[in-house]
Coordinates of C-alpha atoms in Angstrom, one line a residue:
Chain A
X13 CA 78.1 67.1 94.2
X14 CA 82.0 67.4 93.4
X15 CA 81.6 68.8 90.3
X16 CA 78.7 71.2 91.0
X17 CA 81.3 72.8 93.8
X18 CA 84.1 72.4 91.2
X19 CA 82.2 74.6 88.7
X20 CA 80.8 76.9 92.0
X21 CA 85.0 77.4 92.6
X22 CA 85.7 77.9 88.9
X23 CA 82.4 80.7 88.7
X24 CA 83.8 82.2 92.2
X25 CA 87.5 82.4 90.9
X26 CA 86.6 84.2 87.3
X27 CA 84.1 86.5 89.7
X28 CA 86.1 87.0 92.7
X29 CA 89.0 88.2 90.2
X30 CA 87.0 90.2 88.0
X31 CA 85.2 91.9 90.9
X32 CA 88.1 92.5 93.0
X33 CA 90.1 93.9 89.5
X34 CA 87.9 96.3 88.5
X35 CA 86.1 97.2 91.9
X36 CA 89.6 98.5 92.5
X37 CA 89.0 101.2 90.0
X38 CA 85.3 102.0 91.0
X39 CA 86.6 102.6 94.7
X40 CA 89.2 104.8 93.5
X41 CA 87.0 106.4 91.6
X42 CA 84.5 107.3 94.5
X43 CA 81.9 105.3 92.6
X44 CA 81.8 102.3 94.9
X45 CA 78.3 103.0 95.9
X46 CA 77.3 103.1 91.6
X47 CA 78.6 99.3 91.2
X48 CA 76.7 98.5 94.0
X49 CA 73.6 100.4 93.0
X50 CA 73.5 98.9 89.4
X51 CA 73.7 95.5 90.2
X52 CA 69.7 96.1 91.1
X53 CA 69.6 97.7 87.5
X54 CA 69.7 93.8 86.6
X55 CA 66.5 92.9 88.4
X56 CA 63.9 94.0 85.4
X57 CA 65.8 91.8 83.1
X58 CA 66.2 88.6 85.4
X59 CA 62.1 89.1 85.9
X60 CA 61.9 89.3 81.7
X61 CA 63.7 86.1 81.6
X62 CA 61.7 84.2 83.6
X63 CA 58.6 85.4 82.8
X64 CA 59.6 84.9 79.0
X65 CA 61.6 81.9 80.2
X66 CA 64.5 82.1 79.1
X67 CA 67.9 82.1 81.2
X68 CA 67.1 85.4 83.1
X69 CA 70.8 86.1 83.3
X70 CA 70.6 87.0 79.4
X71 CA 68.2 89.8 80.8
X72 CA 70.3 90.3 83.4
X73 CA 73.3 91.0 81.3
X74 CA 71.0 93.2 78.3
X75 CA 69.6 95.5 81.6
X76 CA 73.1 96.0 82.5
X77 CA 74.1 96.6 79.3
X78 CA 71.3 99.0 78.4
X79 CA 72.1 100.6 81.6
X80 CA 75.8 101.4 81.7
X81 CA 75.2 103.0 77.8
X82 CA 72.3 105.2 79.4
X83 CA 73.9 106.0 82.9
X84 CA 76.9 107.1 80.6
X85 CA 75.1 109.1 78.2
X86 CA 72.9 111.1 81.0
X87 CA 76.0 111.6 82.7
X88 CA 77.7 113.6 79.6
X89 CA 74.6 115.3 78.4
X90 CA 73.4 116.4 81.9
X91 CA 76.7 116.8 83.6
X92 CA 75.1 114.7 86.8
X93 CA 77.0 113.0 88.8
X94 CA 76.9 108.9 88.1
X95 CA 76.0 108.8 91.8
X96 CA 72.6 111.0 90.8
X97 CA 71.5 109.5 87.6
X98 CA 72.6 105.7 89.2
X99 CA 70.7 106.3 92.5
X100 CA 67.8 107.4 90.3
X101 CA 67.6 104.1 88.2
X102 CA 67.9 101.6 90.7
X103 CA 65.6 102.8 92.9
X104 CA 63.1 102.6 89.6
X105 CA 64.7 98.9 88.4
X106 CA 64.5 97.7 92.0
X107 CA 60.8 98.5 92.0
X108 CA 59.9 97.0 88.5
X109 CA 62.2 94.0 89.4
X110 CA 60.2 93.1 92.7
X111 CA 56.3 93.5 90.8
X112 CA 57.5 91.6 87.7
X113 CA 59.6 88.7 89.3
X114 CA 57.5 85.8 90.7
X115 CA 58.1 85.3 94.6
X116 CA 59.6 81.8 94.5
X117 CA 62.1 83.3 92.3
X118 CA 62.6 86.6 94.2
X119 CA 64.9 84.9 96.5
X120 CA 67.0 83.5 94.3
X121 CA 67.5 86.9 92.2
X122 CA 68.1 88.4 95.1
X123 CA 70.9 86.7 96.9
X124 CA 72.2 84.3 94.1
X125 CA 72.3 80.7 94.0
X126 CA 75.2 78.9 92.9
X127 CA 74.6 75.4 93.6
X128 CA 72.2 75.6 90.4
X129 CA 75.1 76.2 87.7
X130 CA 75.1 74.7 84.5
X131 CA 78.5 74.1 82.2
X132 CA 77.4 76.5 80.0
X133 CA 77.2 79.3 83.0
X134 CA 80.5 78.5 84.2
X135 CA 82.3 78.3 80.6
X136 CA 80.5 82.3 80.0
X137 CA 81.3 83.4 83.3
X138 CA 85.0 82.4 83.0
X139 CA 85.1 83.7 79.2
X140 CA 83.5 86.9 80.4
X141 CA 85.4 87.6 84.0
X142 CA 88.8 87.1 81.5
X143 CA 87.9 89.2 78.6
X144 CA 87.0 91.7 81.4
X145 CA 90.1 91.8 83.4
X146 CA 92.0 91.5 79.7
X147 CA 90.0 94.5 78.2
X148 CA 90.6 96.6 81.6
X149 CA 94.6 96.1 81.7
X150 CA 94.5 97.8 78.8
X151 CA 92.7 101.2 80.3
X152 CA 93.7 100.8 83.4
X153 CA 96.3 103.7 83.6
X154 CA 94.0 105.5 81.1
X155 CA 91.4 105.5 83.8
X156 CA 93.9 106.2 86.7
X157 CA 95.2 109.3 84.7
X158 CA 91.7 110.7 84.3
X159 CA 91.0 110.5 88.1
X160 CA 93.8 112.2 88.7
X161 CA 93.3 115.1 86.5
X162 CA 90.8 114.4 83.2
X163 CA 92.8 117.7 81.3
X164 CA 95.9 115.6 81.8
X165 CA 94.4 112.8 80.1
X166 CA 93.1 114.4 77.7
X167 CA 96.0 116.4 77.0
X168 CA 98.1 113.0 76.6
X169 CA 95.4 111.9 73.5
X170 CA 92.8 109.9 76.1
X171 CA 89.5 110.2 75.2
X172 CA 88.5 109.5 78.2
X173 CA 84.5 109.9 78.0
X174 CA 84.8 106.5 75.4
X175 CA 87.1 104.9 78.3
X176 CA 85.1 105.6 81.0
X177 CA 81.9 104.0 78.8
X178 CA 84.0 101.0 78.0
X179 CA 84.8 100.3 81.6
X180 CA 80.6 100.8 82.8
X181 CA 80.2 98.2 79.7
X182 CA 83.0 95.7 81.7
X183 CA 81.3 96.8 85.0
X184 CA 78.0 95.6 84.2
X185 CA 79.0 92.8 82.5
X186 CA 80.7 91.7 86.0
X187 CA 78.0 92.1 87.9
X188 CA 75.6 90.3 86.0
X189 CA 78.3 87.2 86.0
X190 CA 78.5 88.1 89.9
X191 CA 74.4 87.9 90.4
X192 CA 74.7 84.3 89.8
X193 CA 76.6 83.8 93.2
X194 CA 75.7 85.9 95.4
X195 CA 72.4 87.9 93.9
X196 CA 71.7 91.5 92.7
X197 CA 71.8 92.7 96.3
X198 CA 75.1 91.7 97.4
X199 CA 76.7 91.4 94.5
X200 CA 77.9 95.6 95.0
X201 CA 79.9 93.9 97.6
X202 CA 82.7 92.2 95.6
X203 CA 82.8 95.4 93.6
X204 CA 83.3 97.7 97.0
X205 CA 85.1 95.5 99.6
X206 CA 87.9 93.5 98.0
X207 CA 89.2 97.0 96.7
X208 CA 88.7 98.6 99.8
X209 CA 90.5 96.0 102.0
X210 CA 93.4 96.4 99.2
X211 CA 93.6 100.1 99.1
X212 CA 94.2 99.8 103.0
X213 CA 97.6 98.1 102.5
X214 CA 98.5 98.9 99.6
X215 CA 101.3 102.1 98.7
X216 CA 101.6 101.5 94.6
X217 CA 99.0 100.7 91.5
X218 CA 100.4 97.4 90.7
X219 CA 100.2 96.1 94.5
X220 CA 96.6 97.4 94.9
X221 CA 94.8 95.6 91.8
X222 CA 96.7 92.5 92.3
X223 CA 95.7 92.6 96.3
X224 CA 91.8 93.7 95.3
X225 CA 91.9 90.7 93.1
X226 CA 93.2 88.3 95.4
X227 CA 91.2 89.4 98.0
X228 CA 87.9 88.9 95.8
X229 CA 88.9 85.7 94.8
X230 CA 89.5 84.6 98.6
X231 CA 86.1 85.8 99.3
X232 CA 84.1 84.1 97.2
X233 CA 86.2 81.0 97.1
X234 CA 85.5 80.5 101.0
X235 CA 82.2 81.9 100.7
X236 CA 81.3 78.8 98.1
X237 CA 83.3 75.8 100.3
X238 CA 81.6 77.3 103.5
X239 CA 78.5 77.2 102.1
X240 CA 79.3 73.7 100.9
X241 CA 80.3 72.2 104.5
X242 CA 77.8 74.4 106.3
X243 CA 74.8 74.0 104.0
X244 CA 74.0 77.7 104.2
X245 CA 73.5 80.1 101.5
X246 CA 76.4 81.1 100.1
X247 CA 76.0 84.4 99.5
X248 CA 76.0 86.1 103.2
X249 CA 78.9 83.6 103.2
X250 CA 80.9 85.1 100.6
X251 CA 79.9 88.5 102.6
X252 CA 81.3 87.4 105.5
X253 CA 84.5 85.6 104.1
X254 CA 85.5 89.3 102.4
X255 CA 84.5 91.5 106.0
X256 CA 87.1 88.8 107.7
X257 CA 89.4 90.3 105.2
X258 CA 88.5 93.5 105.2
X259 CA 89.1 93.5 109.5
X260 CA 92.5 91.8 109.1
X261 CA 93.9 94.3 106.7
X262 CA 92.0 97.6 108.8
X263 CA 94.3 96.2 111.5
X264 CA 97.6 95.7 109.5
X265 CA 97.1 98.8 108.8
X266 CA 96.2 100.5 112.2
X267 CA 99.7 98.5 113.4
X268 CA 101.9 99.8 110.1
X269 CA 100.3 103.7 111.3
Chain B
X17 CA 87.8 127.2 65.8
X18 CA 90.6 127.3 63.9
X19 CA 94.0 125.2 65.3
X20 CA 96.8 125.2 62.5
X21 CA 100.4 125.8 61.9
X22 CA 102.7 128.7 61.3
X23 CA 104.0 128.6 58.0
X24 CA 107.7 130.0 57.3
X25 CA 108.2 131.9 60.8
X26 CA 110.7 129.9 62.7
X27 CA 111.2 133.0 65.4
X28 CA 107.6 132.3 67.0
X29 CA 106.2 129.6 68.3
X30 CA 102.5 130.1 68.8
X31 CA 100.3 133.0 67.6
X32 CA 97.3 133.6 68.6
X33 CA 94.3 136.4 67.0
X34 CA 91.1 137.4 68.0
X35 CA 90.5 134.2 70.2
X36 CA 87.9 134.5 72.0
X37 CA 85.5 131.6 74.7
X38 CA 82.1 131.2 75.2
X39 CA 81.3 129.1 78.2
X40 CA 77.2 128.4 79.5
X41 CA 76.5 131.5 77.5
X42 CA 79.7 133.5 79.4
X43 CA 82.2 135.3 77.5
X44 CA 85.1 134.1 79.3
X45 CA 87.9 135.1 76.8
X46 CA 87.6 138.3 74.5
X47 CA 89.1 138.9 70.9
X48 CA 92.8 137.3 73.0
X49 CA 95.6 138.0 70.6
X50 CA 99.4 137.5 71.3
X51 CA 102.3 136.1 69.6
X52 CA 105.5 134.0 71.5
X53 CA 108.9 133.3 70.5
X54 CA 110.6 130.4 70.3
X55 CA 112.5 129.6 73.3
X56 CA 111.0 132.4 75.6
X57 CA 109.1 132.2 78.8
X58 CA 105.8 134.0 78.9
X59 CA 104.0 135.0 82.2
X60 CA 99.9 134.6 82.1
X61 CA 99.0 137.4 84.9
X62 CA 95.6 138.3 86.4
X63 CA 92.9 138.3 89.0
X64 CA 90.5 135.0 89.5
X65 CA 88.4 134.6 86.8
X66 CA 90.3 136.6 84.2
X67 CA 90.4 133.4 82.4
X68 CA 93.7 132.7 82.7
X69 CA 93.0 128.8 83.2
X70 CA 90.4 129.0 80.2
X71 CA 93.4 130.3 78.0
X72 CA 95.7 127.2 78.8
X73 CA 92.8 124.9 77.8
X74 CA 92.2 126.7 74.8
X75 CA 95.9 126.2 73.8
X76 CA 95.1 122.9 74.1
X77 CA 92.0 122.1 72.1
X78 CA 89.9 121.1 75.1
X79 CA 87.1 124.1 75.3
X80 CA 85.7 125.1 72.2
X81 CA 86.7 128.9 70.9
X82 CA 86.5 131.3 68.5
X83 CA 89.6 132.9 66.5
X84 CA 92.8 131.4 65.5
X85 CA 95.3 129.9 67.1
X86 CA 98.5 128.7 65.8
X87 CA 101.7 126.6 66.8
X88 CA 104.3 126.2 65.3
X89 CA 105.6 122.9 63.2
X90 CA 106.4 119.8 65.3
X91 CA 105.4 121.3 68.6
X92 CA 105.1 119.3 71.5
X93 CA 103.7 120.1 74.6
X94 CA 104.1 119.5 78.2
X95 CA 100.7 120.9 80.3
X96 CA 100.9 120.4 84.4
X97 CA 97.4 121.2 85.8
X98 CA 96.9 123.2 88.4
X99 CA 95.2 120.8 90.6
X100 CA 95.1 116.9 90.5
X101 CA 93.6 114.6 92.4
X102 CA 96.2 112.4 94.1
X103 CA 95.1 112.3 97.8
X104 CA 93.1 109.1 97.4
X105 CA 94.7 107.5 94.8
X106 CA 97.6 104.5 95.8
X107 CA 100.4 105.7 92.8
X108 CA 103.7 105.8 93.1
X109 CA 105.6 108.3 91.6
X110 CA 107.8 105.3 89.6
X111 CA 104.0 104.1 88.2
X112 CA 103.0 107.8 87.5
X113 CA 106.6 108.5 85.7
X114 CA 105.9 105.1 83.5
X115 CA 102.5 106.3 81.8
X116 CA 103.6 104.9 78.6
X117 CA 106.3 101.9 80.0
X118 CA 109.2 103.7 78.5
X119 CA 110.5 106.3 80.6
X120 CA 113.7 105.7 83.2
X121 CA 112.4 107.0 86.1
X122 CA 115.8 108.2 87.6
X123 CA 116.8 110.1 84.4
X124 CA 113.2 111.6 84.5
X125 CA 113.9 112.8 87.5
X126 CA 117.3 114.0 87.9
X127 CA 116.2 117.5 85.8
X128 CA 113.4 118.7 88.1
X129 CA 116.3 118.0 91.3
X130 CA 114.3 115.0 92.8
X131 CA 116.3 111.7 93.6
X132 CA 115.0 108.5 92.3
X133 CA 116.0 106.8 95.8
X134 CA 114.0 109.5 98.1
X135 CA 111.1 109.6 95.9
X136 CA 110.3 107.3 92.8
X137 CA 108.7 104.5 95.7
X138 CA 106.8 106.8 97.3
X139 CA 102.8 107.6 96.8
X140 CA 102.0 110.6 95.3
X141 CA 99.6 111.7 97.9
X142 CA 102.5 112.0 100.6
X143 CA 104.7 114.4 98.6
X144 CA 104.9 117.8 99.3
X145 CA 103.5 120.8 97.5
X146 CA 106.7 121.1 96.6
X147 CA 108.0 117.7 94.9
X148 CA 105.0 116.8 94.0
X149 CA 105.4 119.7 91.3
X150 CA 108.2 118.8 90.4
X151 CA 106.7 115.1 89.5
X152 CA 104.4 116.7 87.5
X153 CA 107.2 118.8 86.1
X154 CA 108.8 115.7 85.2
X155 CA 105.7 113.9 83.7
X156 CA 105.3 116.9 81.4
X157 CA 108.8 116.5 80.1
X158 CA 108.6 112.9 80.0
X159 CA 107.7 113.5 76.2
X160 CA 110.4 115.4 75.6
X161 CA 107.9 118.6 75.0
X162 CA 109.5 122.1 73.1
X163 CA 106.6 124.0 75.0
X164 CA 105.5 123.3 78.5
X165 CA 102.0 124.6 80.1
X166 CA 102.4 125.6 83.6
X167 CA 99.5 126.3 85.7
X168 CA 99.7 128.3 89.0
X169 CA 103.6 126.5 89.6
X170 CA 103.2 127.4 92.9
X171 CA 99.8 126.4 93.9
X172 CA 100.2 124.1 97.3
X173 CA 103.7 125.1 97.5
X174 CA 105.6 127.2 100.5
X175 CA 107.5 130.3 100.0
X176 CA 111.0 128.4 100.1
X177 CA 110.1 125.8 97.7
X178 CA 108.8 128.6 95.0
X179 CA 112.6 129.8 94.2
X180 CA 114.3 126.3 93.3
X181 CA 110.9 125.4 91.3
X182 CA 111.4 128.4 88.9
X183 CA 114.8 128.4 89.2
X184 CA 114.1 125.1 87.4
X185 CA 112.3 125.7 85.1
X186 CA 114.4 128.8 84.1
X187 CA 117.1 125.7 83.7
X188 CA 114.9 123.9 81.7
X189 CA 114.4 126.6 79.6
X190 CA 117.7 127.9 78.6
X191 CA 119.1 124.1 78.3
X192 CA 116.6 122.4 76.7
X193 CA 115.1 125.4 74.6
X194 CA 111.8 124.7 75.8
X195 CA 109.2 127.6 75.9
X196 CA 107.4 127.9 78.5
X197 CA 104.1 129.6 79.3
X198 CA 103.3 130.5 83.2
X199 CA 100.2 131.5 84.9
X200 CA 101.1 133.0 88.3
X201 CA 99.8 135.8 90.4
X202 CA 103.1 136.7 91.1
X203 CA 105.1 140.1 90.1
X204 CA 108.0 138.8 91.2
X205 CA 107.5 136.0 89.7
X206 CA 106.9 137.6 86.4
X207 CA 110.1 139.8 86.4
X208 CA 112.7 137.2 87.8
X209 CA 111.5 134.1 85.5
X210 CA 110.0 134.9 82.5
X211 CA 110.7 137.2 79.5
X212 CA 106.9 138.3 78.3
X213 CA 104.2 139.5 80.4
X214 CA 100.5 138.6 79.2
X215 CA 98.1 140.5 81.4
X216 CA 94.5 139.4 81.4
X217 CA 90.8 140.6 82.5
X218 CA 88.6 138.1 80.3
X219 CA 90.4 140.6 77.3
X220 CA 94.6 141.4 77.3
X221 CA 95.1 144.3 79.5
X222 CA 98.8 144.4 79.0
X223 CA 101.3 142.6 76.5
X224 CA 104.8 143.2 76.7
X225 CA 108.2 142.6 78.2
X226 CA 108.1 141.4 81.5
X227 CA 110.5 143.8 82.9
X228 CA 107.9 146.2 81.9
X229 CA 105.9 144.8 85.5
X230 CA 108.3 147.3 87.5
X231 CA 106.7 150.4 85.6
X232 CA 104.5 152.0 87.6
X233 CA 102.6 153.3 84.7
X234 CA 102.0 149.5 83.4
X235 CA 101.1 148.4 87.1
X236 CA 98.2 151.2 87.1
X237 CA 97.1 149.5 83.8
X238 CA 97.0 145.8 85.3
X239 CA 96.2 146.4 88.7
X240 CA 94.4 149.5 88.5
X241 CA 97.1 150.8 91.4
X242 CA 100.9 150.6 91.7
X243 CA 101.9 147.4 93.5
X244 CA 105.4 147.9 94.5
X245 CA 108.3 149.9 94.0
X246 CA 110.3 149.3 90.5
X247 CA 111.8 151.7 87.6
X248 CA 111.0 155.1 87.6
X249 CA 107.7 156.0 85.8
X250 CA 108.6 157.0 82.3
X251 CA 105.2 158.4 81.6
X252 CA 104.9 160.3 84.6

């Protein structure tokens, strides 16, 4: 029991940081709604998996994958928005996911169970969640110059189409670590709201991913030990741990205004 | 698309022949051919769409083109966009300054007339028109650029704020040697702050000395009408 919530804290931490991390940059990119939307992208793959059974998180992680490179590519050739081409696919995934995946299993896929994790999951989630945050340092400011004006970037030497791919890639790999708590349907959450409830307080670059991250990490971490004491599914748990936070810093910064 | 060098012509900085831009089938840019000096400021005049925006990012490599066009040896240049998108974003101007983790912020400042103690903590997105300009002035010189790309200076800024921006730049220019290329809709603009006058309608209407703006001949040529009161017509 102690360890399974041990390795459900060390899973939530390496999410909850990831999540918050590089949500920061999908808010501020007005894509919040896209890392939401492609965590369904994962549902075909975690229906493969256990159909084929094998860990359906594998298919999780090639759908994402698959997904990010395509989303990227449509979004160059076609000069549609990511919002278009994203809303288009997960709409199709979603679909595919709920015929294929078998109805005990639905649930689980859906809104993520935790108390289930293996070693193995929590060694790859960590491994993953800090290869991601690693790999995103290093374009961070990249990607923040190309939101703020992409001829800029470019005129500094970014190439910022190969950034922007590189950070979907980190994105879906994320959310298909972030399933595993709380499922492809809330799992857009840690993406959106962590950065959100940051970007309310926040006034500089450094102060807002460091917040986002925190503020992930909370979430999840309460989410998992309330889930433990309550017995209750931890997912609408971590949900509700991050909206606490979320409120709290709306107000800090309705008093600061 | 041909970007090279200049070989042997240390009076000229950039020269540029028979460029011309293609965009979704548009022809944007037509058979474009100028050539700038060292050290000299040239103004980039003409009505929307005249593709004055279109030559800038041609200058820089980021649209494809036809033609030639040619800088000189060890250029460097500065480019500040005419818009950005800083509303939404939480960056200071201290973060913005840093890009590349080696830039004193107060030193980067202190040439474009912005203290570091009223500005370098603040967001971007609550300057005004006005400094926030003059960030981006800054950014672009953060490099230490010999040419700097301006578009529309005085885009978001008021009336008052226009003088000491130029008057900057003009600074800028005779100090640091820098040329500078302008794209402003502004006569006055053109004769007060820069030294060449490029005049465009998709093709070059007009290249030559700015002072030249003033002649109502040369007015009737870009603006098909005189626009206000200046030397005495020569051709009349």
């Amino acid at each position: 029991m102690a360890e399974a919530l041990t390795l459900s804290l060390l899973i939530g931490i390496s999410v909850g940081v990831s999540a918050g991390y590089l949500g920061s940059l999908m808010v501020l990119k007005k894509m919040a709604l896209v890392g939401d939307a492609l965590s369904h992208v994962a549902l075909p793959g975690l229906a493969l998996g256990i159909l084929f059974n094998f860990n359906p998180f594998f298919g999780a992680f090639a759908f994402l994958f698959a997904s990010a490179v395509i989303i990227w590519h449509l979004g160059r050739v076609t000069k549609l928005p990511f919002e278009t081409i994203v809303g288009a696919m997960f709409t199709v995934a979603l679909a595919v996911g709920i015929l294929l995946i078998p109805e005990p299993d639905l649930l689980e896929a859906l809104f993520g169970d935790i108390t289930k994790v293996t070693i193995l999951e929590t060694v790859v989630a960590v491994v993953i969640s800090v290869m991601a945050v690693l790999l995103t340092k290093m374009i961070y400011r990249k990607l923040v110059l190309g939101m703020i004006s992409e001829e800029l970037a470019i005129s500094k030497g970014i190439d910022v189409s190969r950034t922007n791919l590189l950070y979907l890639l980190l994105v879906s790999l994320v959310v298909a670590v972030g399933i595993k708590i709380v499922g492809t349907l809330l799992v857009g959450f840690l993406v959106i709201v962590p950065a959100a409830a940051a970007k309310n307080v926040s006034a500089d670059l450094s102060k807002y991913a460091v917040l986002s991250a925190s503020f992930g990490t909370v979430s999840t971490c309460s989410g998992i030990l309330f889930s433990s004491y309550l017995n209750l599914p931890t997912g609408p748990l971590v949900v509700f741990s991050g909206i606490i936070v979320f409120l709290a810093t709306v107000l800090v910064k309705w008093k600061a205004e | 698309m041909c970007t090279g060098t200049m070989e042997n012509n240390d009076d000229y900085v950039l020269n540029v022949s028979n460029l011309s831009v293609k965009l979704q089938n548009q022809t944007i840019l037509d058979n474009v051919s100028f050539k700038l000096k060292r050290g000299t400021a040239l103004a980039v005049l003409g009505p929307n769409g005249a593709g004055k925006t279109i030559l800038f990012r041609a200058l820089l490599n980021l649209v494809p083109y036809t033609g030639k066009i040619e800088w000189a040896e060890k250029v460097k240049i500065g480019y500040v966009p005419q818009n950005i998108a800083v509303d939404d974003i939480p960056i200071s101007v201290k973060e913005f300054l840093s890009y590349k983790n080696r830039v004193n912020v107060e030193s980067s400042l202190s040439p474009v007339r912005l203290s570091n103690k009223n500005v370098a903590d603040k967001t971007l997105g609550i300057l005004s028109g006005g400094q926030l300009r003059r960030v981006l002035i800054a950014w672009a010189l953060t490099d230490n650029p010999n040419v700097l790309l301006f578009d529309e200076p005085t885009t978001g800024v008021d009336h008052d704020t226009e003088e000491p921006i130029f008057a900057t730049l003009s600074e800028l220019k005779e100090k640091n040697k820098i040329t500078i290329l302008l794209i402003t809709h502004d006569v006055h603009i053109v004769r007060e702050y820069s030294d060449y006058l490029l005049a465009l309608d998709g093709g070059v209407k007009f290249f030559g000395e700015s002072k030249e703006i003033m002649n109502p001949s040369i007015q009737r040529i870009i603006y098909g009408e005189t626009v206000c009161a200046g030397a005495p017509d020569e051709n009349r």
